Coordinates of C-alpha atoms in Angstrom, one line a residue:
Chain A
X1 CA 0.2 -0.2 0.4
X2 CA 1.2 3.6 -0.7
X3 CA 0.7 4.7 2.8
X4 CA 2.7 2.5 4.3
X5 CA 5.7 3.0 2.3
X6 CA 5.2 6.8 3.2
X7 CA 4.6 5.8 6.9
X8 CA 7.7 3.8 6.5
X9 CA 9.8 6.6 5.2
X10 CA 8.4 8.9 7.7
X11 CA 9.3 6.6 10.7
X12 CA 12.7 6.5 9.6
X13 CA 12.8 10.3 8.8
X14 CA 11.9 10.9 12.4
X15 CA 14.6 8.7 13.7
X16 CA 16.8 10.4 12.2
X17 CA 15.9 13.9 13.8
X18 CA 15.4 12.5 17.5
X19 CA 18.2 13.9 19.7
X20 CA 20.2 11.0 20.9
X21 CA 21.0 11.0 24.7
X22 CA 24.3 11.9 25.9
X23 CA 25.7 8.3 26.6
X24 CA 29.1 9.1 28.0
X25 CA 28.1 12.2 30.9
X26 CA 24.8 9.7 31.7
X27 CA 27.3 6.6 32.1
X28 CA 29.4 8.5 34.8
X29 CA 26.7 10.1 36.6
X30 CA 24.9 6.6 36.8
X31 CA 28.6 5.1 37.9
X32 CA 28.9 7.4 40.4
X33 CA 25.6 8.2 41.8
X34 CA 24.8 4.2 41.9
X35 CA 28.2 3.8 43.7
X36 CA 27.9 6.2 46.5
X37 CA 24.3 3.9 47.4
X38 CA 26.3 0.8 47.4
X39 CA 29.3 2.1 49.4
X40 CA 26.4 3.5 51.7
X41 CA 25.2 0.1 52.0
X42 CA 28.1 -1.3 52.7
X43 CA 29.1 0.8 55.4
X44 CA 25.9 0.6 56.6
X45 CA 26.5 -3.6 57.0
X46 CA 29.9 -2.7 58.3
X47 CA 28.8 -0.3 61.2
X48 CA 26.6 -3.0 62.2
X49 CA 29.2 -5.8 62.6
X50 CA 31.1 -3.4 64.4
X51 CA 28.8 -2.3 66.6
X52 CA 27.3 -6.1 67.2
X53 CA 30.2 -8.4 66.5
X54 CA 27.5 -11.1 67.2
X55 CA 25.3 -10.3 64.7
X56 CA 25.4 -12.4 61.2
X57 CA 26.0 -11.2 57.8
X58 CA 23.2 -12.0 56.6
X59 CA 21.3 -10.1 59.3
X60 CA 23.3 -7.0 59.2
X61 CA 22.6 -6.8 55.4
X62 CA 18.8 -7.3 56.1
X63 CA 19.3 -4.1 58.6
X64 CA 20.9 -2.1 55.6
X65 CA 18.6 -3.1 53.4
X66 CA 15.6 -1.5 55.5
X67 CA 17.6 1.6 56.2
X68 CA 18.3 1.8 52.5
X69 CA 14.6 1.5 51.4
X70 CA 13.5 4.0 54.6
X71 CA 15.5 6.4 53.5
X72 CA 14.7 6.1 49.5
X73 CA 11.3 6.4 50.7
X74 CA 11.9 9.5 53.1
X75 CA 13.8 11.4 50.2
X76 CA 10.5 10.4 48.2
X77 CA 8.2 11.8 50.3
X78 CA 10.0 15.1 50.7
X79 CA 10.2 15.4 47.2
X80 CA 14.2 15.1 46.6
X81 CA 14.5 11.7 45.2
X82 CA 13.0 12.6 41.6
X83 CA 15.6 15.0 41.4
X84 CA 18.4 12.7 42.2
X85 CA 16.7 10.3 39.9
X86 CA 16.4 12.6 37.0
X87 CA 20.2 13.2 37.3
X88 CA 21.4 9.8 38.2
X89 CA 19.0 7.5 35.9
X90 CA 20.1 3.9 36.5
X91 CA 22.2 4.9 39.3
X92 CA 19.2 5.3 41.7
X93 CA 16.4 3.1 39.4
X94 CA 19.2 -0.4 39.9
X95 CA 19.8 -0.1 43.7
X96 CA 17.1 -1.1 46.0
X97 CA 16.2 2.6 46.5
X98 CA 14.7 2.5 42.9
X99 CA 12.3 -0.1 44.0
X100 CA 11.3 2.1 47.1
X101 CA 10.8 5.0 45.0
X102 CA 8.6 3.1 42.7
X103 CA 6.2 2.1 45.4
X104 CA 6.2 4.9 47.6
X105 CA 5.8 7.5 44.8
X106 CA 2.5 5.8 43.2
X107 CA 1.1 5.3 46.9
X108 CA 1.8 9.2 47.8
X109 CA 0.1 10.1 44.4
X110 CA -2.8 8.1 44.4
X111 CA -3.8 8.5 48.0
X112 CA -6.2 11.1 47.5
X113 CA -8.5 8.6 46.0
X114 CA -8.9 7.0 49.2
X115 CA -7.1 4.4 51.1
X116 CA -8.4 1.6 49.7
X117 CA -9.0 2.4 46.0
X118 CA -6.4 4.8 45.7
X119 CA -3.4 4.1 47.6
X120 CA -3.8 0.1 47.8
X121 CA -4.6 -0.7 44.3
X122 CA -2.1 1.9 42.5
X123 CA 0.6 1.2 45.0
X124 CA 2.1 -1.7 42.9
X125 CA 1.3 0.0 39.4
X126 CA 5.2 0.9 38.8
X127 CA 6.9 -2.4 40.8
X128 CA 4.2 -4.4 40.0
X129 CA 5.8 -6.4 37.1
X130 CA 8.9 -6.5 39.0
X131 CA 7.1 -8.6 41.9
X132 CA 5.5 -10.5 39.7
X133 CA 8.5 -11.7 37.8
X134 CA 10.5 -12.1 41.0
X135 CA 7.6 -14.3 42.3
X136 CA 7.3 -16.2 39.0
X137 CA 11.1 -16.8 38.4
X138 CA 11.9 -18.0 41.8
X139 CA 9.0 -20.4 41.9
X140 CA 11.1 -22.0 38.4
X141 CA 14.1 -21.8 40.1
X142 CA 12.7 -23.5 43.4
X143 CA 11.3 -26.3 41.0
X144 CA 14.3 -26.8 39.0
X145 CA 16.4 -26.8 42.7
X146 CA 14.2 -29.4 43.8
X147 CA 15.1 -31.7 40.6
X148 CA 19.2 -31.2 41.1
Chain B
X1 CA -12.6 19.6 -5.1
X2 CA -13.5 17.9 -1.8
X3 CA -11.1 20.0 0.4
X4 CA -12.8 22.9 -0.7
X5 CA -15.5 22.2 1.9
X6 CA -13.5 22.1 4.7
X7 CA -12.5 26.1 4.8
X8 CA -15.1 27.8 6.3
X9 CA -15.5 31.3 5.8
X10 CA -16.9 33.9 7.8
X11 CA -18.9 36.9 6.6
X12 CA -20.2 38.3 9.6
X13 CA -16.5 38.8 11.2
X14 CA -17.0 37.2 14.2
X15 CA -14.7 39.1 17.0
X16 CA -12.8 38.1 19.8
X17 CA -13.9 40.9 22.3
X18 CA -12.3 39.1 25.2
X19 CA -9.2 37.2 26.2
X20 CA -7.8 36.0 29.7
X21 CA -4.8 33.4 30.2
X22 CA -3.7 32.1 33.5
X23 CA -0.7 30.2 33.7
X24 CA 1.3 28.4 36.9
X25 CA 4.7 29.6 38.1
X26 CA 7.2 27.7 35.8
X27 CA 5.5 29.2 32.6
X28 CA 5.3 32.1 34.4
X29 CA 9.0 32.2 34.2
X30 CA 9.3 30.9 31.0
X31 CA 9.5 33.6 27.8
X32 CA 6.0 34.7 28.0
X33 CA 5.8 35.8 31.3
X34 CA 5.0 39.0 30.8
X35 CA 2.2 38.7 28.6
X36 CA 0.2 36.2 30.7
X37 CA -2.9 38.1 32.7
X38 CA -2.4 35.5 35.8
X39 CA 0.9 33.5 37.0
X40 CA -0.1 31.2 39.8
X41 CA 2.8 31.1 42.6
X42 CA 0.6 27.9 43.9
X43 CA 0.2 25.3 41.2
X44 CA -2.5 23.7 43.4
X45 CA -4.1 27.3 43.3
X46 CA -5.4 26.9 46.9
X47 CA -6.9 23.0 46.3
X48 CA -6.0 20.3 47.5
X49 CA -5.7 18.1 44.0
X50 CA -4.3 18.8 41.0
X51 CA -7.6 18.0 39.6
X52 CA -9.5 20.4 41.5
X53 CA -6.7 22.9 40.7
X54 CA -7.1 22.2 37.1
X55 CA -10.5 23.0 37.4
X56 CA -10.3 26.0 39.4
X57 CA -7.6 27.6 36.9
X58 CA -10.2 26.9 34.0
X59 CA -12.9 28.7 36.0
X60 CA -11.2 31.5 36.7
X61 CA -9.5 31.8 33.2
X62 CA -13.4 31.9 31.9
X63 CA -14.8 34.2 34.5
X64 CA -12.2 36.8 33.7
X65 CA -12.3 36.5 29.9
X66 CA -16.3 37.3 30.2
X67 CA -15.1 40.4 32.5
X68 CA -12.4 41.2 30.4
X69 CA -15.4 41.6 27.8
X70 CA -17.3 43.7 29.8
X71 CA -20.1 41.1 30.0
X72 CA -21.2 39.0 32.6
X73 CA -22.0 35.3 32.6
X74 CA -25.8 35.7 32.0
X75 CA -24.7 37.5 28.2
X76 CA -23.2 34.2 27.3
X77 CA -25.2 32.0 25.4
X78 CA -22.9 29.0 24.7
X79 CA -19.9 27.9 26.6
X80 CA -17.6 25.9 24.5
X81 CA -14.8 23.9 26.1
X82 CA -12.6 21.0 26.6
X83 CA -9.3 19.6 28.4
X84 CA -7.4 16.6 28.5
X85 CA -8.8 14.8 31.7
X86 CA -10.6 11.5 31.0
X87 CA -14.8 12.4 30.5
X88 CA -13.2 16.2 30.3
X89 CA -14.3 16.6 33.9
X90 CA -12.4 20.1 34.1
X91 CA -14.9 21.7 31.4
X92 CA -17.9 19.8 32.4
X93 CA -17.3 21.0 36.2
X94 CA -16.5 24.3 35.4
X95 CA -19.5 24.7 33.3
X96 CA -21.7 22.8 36.5
X97 CA -20.6 26.6 38.1
X98 CA -21.4 28.8 35.4
X99 CA -25.3 27.7 34.8
X100 CA -24.3 28.1 30.9
X101 CA -25.2 26.3 28.0
X102 CA -22.6 24.0 27.2
X103 CA -20.9 21.7 24.6
X104 CA -18.2 19.7 26.0
X105 CA -15.3 19.1 23.3
X106 CA -12.2 16.8 23.2
X107 CA -9.8 17.6 20.4
X108 CA -7.0 17.0 22.7
X109 CA -4.5 19.8 22.5
X110 CA -6.3 21.3 19.2
X111 CA -9.3 22.3 21.9
X112 CA -8.2 25.9 21.5
X113 CA -9.0 25.8 17.4
X114 CA -11.4 23.2 17.5
X115 CA -13.3 26.0 20.3
X116 CA -12.6 28.9 18.2
X117 CA -13.8 27.5 14.9
X118 CA -17.0 26.1 16.1
X119 CA -18.0 29.5 18.5
X120 CA -17.0 31.3 15.0
X121 CA -19.6 29.5 13.5
X122 CA -22.3 29.8 16.2
X123 CA -21.8 33.4 16.2
X124 CA -21.1 33.9 12.0
X125 CA -24.7 32.0 11.4
X126 CA -26.1 34.4 14.0
X127 CA -27.4 31.7 15.9
X128 CA -26.1 33.1 19.3
X129 CA -24.5 36.9 20.1
X130 CA -21.9 35.8 22.5
X131 CA -19.8 32.5 22.8
X132 CA -17.4 32.1 25.3
X133 CA -14.8 29.3 24.5
X134 CA -11.6 28.0 26.6
X135 CA -9.5 25.0 27.5
X136 CA -7.0 24.3 30.1
X137 CA -4.5 22.0 31.2
X138 CA -2.3 21.0 34.6
X139 CA 0.8 19.4 34.2
X140 CA 0.7 17.5 37.5
X141 CA -2.9 16.1 36.5
X142 CA -1.9 15.0 33.2
X143 CA 1.1 13.2 34.2
X144 CA -0.8 11.2 36.8
X145 CA -3.3 10.3 33.9
X146 CA -0.8 9.6 30.8
X147 CA 2.7 9.1 32.4
X148 CA 4.1 8.1 35.6
X149 CA 3.6 9.3 39.4
X150 CA 5.4 12.6 40.1
X151 CA 7.7 11.8 42.8
X152 CA 9.0 8.5 40.4
X153 CA 12.7 9.1 40.1
X154 CA 13.1 8.7 36.1
X155 CA 14.7 10.3 33.2
X156 CA 12.4 11.8 31.0
X157 CA 13.2 11.0 27.4
X158 CA 14.9 13.3 25.2
X159 CA 11.7 13.3 22.8
X160 CA 9.1 14.1 25.4
X161 CA 7.5 17.7 25.8
X162 CA 6.3 19.0 29.0
X163 CA 2.5 19.5 29.6
X164 CA 1.7 23.4 30.5
X165 CA -0.2 24.3 33.8
X166 CA -2.4 27.3 32.2
X167 CA -5.4 28.1 30.4
X168 CA -6.6 30.5 27.8
X169 CA -10.4 31.4 27.4
X170 CA -11.9 34.0 24.4
X171 CA -15.1 35.5 24.3
X172 CA -16.6 35.4 20.4
X173 CA -19.4 38.1 19.7
X174 CA -20.7 39.6 16.9
X175 CA -20.9 42.7 18.8
X176 CA -18.0 44.9 20.3
X177 CA -14.7 45.5 19.5
X178 CA -12.4 42.9 18.8
X179 CA -10.0 41.0 16.4
X180 CA -11.5 39.4 13.6
X181 CA -11.7 35.5 12.7
X182 CA -12.3 35.7 9.1
X183 CA -11.8 32.0 8.2
X184 CA -11.0 28.2 9.6
X185 CA -9.9 25.0 8.0
X186 CA -11.2 22.0 10.1
X187 CA -8.4 19.5 9.8
X188 CA -8.5 15.5 9.2
X189 CA -7.4 12.9 11.5
X190 CA -4.1 12.0 10.0
X191 CA -1.8 9.2 11.2
X192 CA 1.7 8.4 9.8
X193 CA 2.0 5.5 12.4
X194 CA 3.9 7.1 15.0
X195 CA 4.2 4.8 17.8
X196 CA 6.5 6.7 20.3
X197 CA 4.3 8.2 23.2
X198 CA 7.2 10.5 24.0
X199 CA 7.3 12.1 20.5
X200 CA 4.2 13.5 20.5
X201 CA 5.9 16.3 18.0
X202 CA 6.6 13.7 15.3
X203 CA 2.9 12.5 15.6
X204 CA 1.0 15.7 15.3
X205 CA 3.2 17.5 12.1
X206 CA 1.5 15.6 9.6
X207 CA -1.8 16.3 10.4
X208 CA -0.5 20.1 10.7
X209 CA 1.2 19.9 7.4
X210 CA -2.2 18.5 6.0
X211 CA -4.2 21.3 7.5
X212 CA -1.6 24.1 6.3
X213 CA -1.7 23.2 3.0
X214 CA -5.2 22.3 2.6
X215 CA -6.0 26.2 4.4
X216 CA -3.3 27.7 1.8
X217 CA -5.1 26.2 -1.1
X218 CA -8.8 27.0 -0.6
X219 CA -7.7 30.7 0.7
X220 CA -5.4 30.9 -2.6
X221 CA -2.6 32.2 0.0
X222 CA 1.2 31.4 0.8
X223 CA 2.7 31.1 4.2
X224 CA 4.6 34.7 3.1
X225 CA 0.9 36.2 3.2
X226 CA 0.6 35.8 7.1
X227 CA 2.7 38.0 9.7
X228 CA 2.6 34.6 11.9
X229 CA 2.1 31.0 11.2
X230 CA 1.8 29.6 14.9
X231 CA 1.3 25.8 15.5
X232 CA 0.2 24.4 19.1
X233 CA 2.4 21.8 20.7
X234 CA 4.6 20.5 18.2
X235 CA 7.7 21.3 20.3
X236 CA 11.1 22.3 18.9
X237 CA 11.4 18.9 17.1
X238 CA 8.0 18.6 15.8
X239 CA 8.2 22.1 14.7
X240 CA 11.9 21.1 12.8
X241 CA 9.8 18.1 11.5
X242 CA 7.1 20.6 10.0
X243 CA 9.4 22.6 8.2
X244 CA 10.9 20.2 6.6
X245 CA 7.4 18.7 5.6
X246 CA 6.4 21.5 4.2
X247 CA 9.4 22.4 2.4
X248 CA 9.2 19.0 0.5
X249 CA 5.7 20.1 -0.4
X250 CA 6.9 23.3 -1.7
X251 CA 6.0 25.5 1.2
X252 CA 8.8 27.8 2.9
X253 CA 7.7 28.0 6.7
X254 CA 10.9 29.5 7.8
X255 CA 10.3 33.3 7.9
X256 CA 7.0 33.3 10.1
X257 CA 6.7 30.3 11.8
X258 CA 6.5 29.6 15.3
X259 CA 5.0 27.1 17.6
X260 CA 3.6 27.8 21.0
X261 CA 5.3 24.6 23.0
X262 CA 8.7 25.2 21.5
X263 CA 8.3 29.2 22.7
X264 CA 6.9 29.1 26.1
X265 CA 9.3 27.7 28.0
X266 CA 13.2 29.1 28.2
X267 CA 16.2 27.0 27.3
X268 CA 17.6 26.8 31.2
X269 CA 14.0 24.9 32.2
X270 CA 15.0 21.7 30.9
X271 CA 11.7 20.6 29.4
X272 CA 13.6 19.0 26.5
X273 CA 11.1 19.7 23.6
X274 CA 9.3 22.5 25.1
X275 CA 5.5 22.2 26.3
X276 CA 2.2 20.9 25.6
X277 CA -0.8 20.4 26.5
X278 CA -4.4 22.2 25.1
X279 CA -3.8 25.1 28.0
X280 CA -0.5 25.7 25.9
X281 CA -1.6 27.2 22.7
X282 CA -4.6 28.5 24.7
X283 CA -2.7 30.6 26.9
X284 CA 0.0 31.9 24.4
X285 CA -2.9 32.9 22.0
X286 CA -4.6 34.4 24.5
X287 CA -2.2 36.3 25.7
X288 CA 0.8 37.0 23.6
X289 CA -0.8 36.9 20.2
X290 CA -3.5 38.9 20.7
X291 CA -1.3 41.3 22.3
X292 CA 0.6 41.5 19.2
X293 CA -2.2 42.1 16.8
X294 CA -3.6 44.6 19.4
X295 CA -0.1 46.6 19.1
X296 CA 0.4 46.2 15.4
X297 CA 3.4 43.9 15.6
X298 CA 0.8 41.2 13.2
X299 CA -1.4 41.9 11.3
X300 CA -2.7 38.2 10.1
X301 CA -2.1 35.4 11.9
X302 CA -3.0 31.4 10.8
X303 CA -3.2 29.9 14.4
X304 CA -3.3 26.1 14.1
X305 CA -3.3 24.3 17.2
X306 CA -2.6 20.6 17.1
X307 CA -3.7 17.6 19.0
X308 CA -2.5 14.2 19.6
X309 CA -5.7 12.0 19.9
X310 CA -4.3 8.9 21.6
X311 CA -5.5 7.5 24.9
X312 CA -3.0 5.2 27.5
X313 CA -5.4 2.4 26.5
X314 CA -4.9 2.6 22.8
X315 CA -0.8 2.9 23.1
X316 CA -1.0 0.0 25.4
X317 CA -2.4 -1.8 23.0
X318 CA -0.1 -1.4 20.3
X319 CA -1.8 1.5 18.0
X320 CA 0.0 4.5 16.7
X321 CA -1.0 8.2 17.3
X322 CA -3.4 10.1 15.5
X323 CA -2.8 13.6 15.0
X324 CA -5.3 16.4 14.1
X325 CA -4.8 20.2 13.2
X326 CA -7.5 23.1 12.9
X327 CA -6.3 26.4 11.5
X328 CA -8.2 29.7 12.6
X329 CA -7.0 32.6 10.7
X330 CA -7.6 36.3 12.3
X331 CA -6.9 39.6 11.0
X332 CA -6.3 42.4 13.3
X333 CA -9.0 45.1 13.9
X334 CA -7.3 48.5 14.6
X335 CA -10.0 49.6 16.8
X336 CA -8.9 47.4 19.5
X337 CA -7.0 49.6 21.7
X338 CA -6.1 47.5 24.9
X339 CA -5.3 43.9 25.2
X340 CA -5.7 43.2 28.7

């Protein structure tokens, strides 16, 4: 069809016009901010192990995760996290801070539509796919693990 | 020719006798800051939610447009209004307050010219005397409906645009003093199979091209005949695409062409491709453009608001984005002395 060719040509032309993301600086920002978050996490774990030497490494890690989640959630609530995220990109999304933000932000946003139908329904609108995939894949791996 | 029917010529010269624009604080720091009638400090306008704020901004704008025309709401025969929220609640709820006969529109971001066209038709046909026409959008309510939660820490794509917080309204009448609406071209829905919801400019540019060419052909004019050709919210990228598309068809848009979305924010405001939303073209038209017509900088303006007619559902189901554009031609009336 004539239109099909026209549309293909147009989309190709648009693609050539679209400004490209500056990969190099964004990589650096993401690396630095992501690295700082990881360092902070390691610092918290080490601090816990230093204060309570009897604590196991797993338990210290669990506490560290809780602290990072609460911190990211808090920064989201006071409206700072989105600015850091806009600057750092994957640097804040990939660590657990991104997960925390993706649950806190819709929860805050949809609170106005009520606790049940707003907050509870929409809370996982961003993080939902991550949870579904996480659960599904863990079940598959569990089954594989059973047989080997 | 079939296209001839899509351009309407208004013989009785309906006039824009009142206009008003309200914008949020970010827009108030943009390029047209001194032209807007009202710049809000508080994006929520004292309301609890962004949807309620959008409604209040629209009500405020409609009210003041009527006041500016030295009329009262009782003098308005029809209110023609639309917005971007689901079921156009901002317009409907604003209309509920006024108790004026109401026609609700959905033309996405092309609502202002769709409204002006219909208003001019109603007045020109002598069905009614005064028509109030307006539209508005709010960044935060649009973001909630179409995109992500506000506090989500993600990066916006390079092609994205910033829905403006703002509203514009005009009073169109057969009596009084105002700039004339002389003709209008009703656009077709045009789809060039663009699927990227973050690149609305590219989706709408072919519709703008179609309407512009139809208008030029039907009115026997060329781009040079106008002092200003203004599209709605194609943004920086979209307007560059439109210039290229028009050049391919043999029209030169480089001299007197401009886009509201591209111009409304300054470069330092980091909106990527500029502003968008029904309120974008509405607020710029009802402030800057009418002001420049009044002071004589422009004598003939072709105003073409563009709209992307998608929904979150259609794009999730893999549909492409249809675009539309309506053009309205306005001619300066020298008798207009003050623009506020």
